[in-house]
Amino acid sequence: MDIKIRTAVPGDLEGIYSVEKECFSDPWSKNTLSDLIGSDKSYMLIAMYEDTIIGFANYMLFYDEVNITNIGVLKQYRRMGIGSILLSSLIDNALKDGYSSMTLEVRTSNTAAKNLYNRFGFVTEGIRKKYYIDNNEDAEIMWLRK
């Protein structure tokens, strides 16, 4: 399978939004995603297979650290390493741009995502109680420091 990873552009919005809606129980709005694409405070990548956006990942910059906000892959393309490629690409870009501290929040029940983050060296350093508004689930706060 020939997967292409590239920086998102405004014309990718519909595909990104489709992935967002499938992957997240409380998806971000199309307007929010649009604001992130091309923002100087955000970096967004997409994964393409043929002419279809099958995944995306994003981080936002806060002072001297990176907050990874979203990594999503369409269900039929999961467990193929696409999430790993996206996460690796985000980390590589952050390091290239001089950011050595990266953080994210993940649902305490999302074992697959936590395993992915652990493989890349993220460690849980805290809990945000009732972080997710759709079901009041806690979030683990994970950090990677290089």
PDB file of N, CA and C in Angstrom, residues 4 55 112 119 133:
ATOM      1  N   LYS A   4       0.921   8.274   1.071  1.00  0.00           N
ATOM      2  CA  LYS A   4       1.641   9.542   0.954  1.00  0.00           C
ATOM      3  C   LYS A   4       1.279  10.415   2.149  1.00  0.00           C
ATOM      4  N   GLY A  55      -6.291   9.699   6.731  1.00  0.00           N
ATOM      5  CA  GLY A  55      -5.885  10.042   8.084  1.00  0.00           C
ATOM      6  C   GLY A  55      -5.298  11.434   8.132  1.00  0.00           C
ATOM      7  N   ALA A 112      -5.260   1.557  22.630  1.00  0.00           N
ATOM      8  CA  ALA A 112      -4.498   1.527  21.375  1.00  0.00           C
ATOM      9  C   ALA A 112      -3.688   2.806  21.202  1.00  0.00           C
ATOM     10  N   ARG A 119       5.122   3.787  22.633  1.00  0.00           N
ATOM     11  CA  ARG A 119       6.173   3.308  21.718  1.00  0.00           C
ATOM     12  C   ARG A 119       7.084   4.444  21.261  1.00  0.00           C
ATOM     13  N   ILE A 133     -16.079  16.061  27.240  1.00  0.00           N
ATOM     14  CA  ILE A 133     -17.429  16.513  27.571  1.00  0.00           C
ATOM     15  C   ILE A 133     -18.521  15.564  27.094  1.00  0.00           C
TER      16      ILE A 133
END
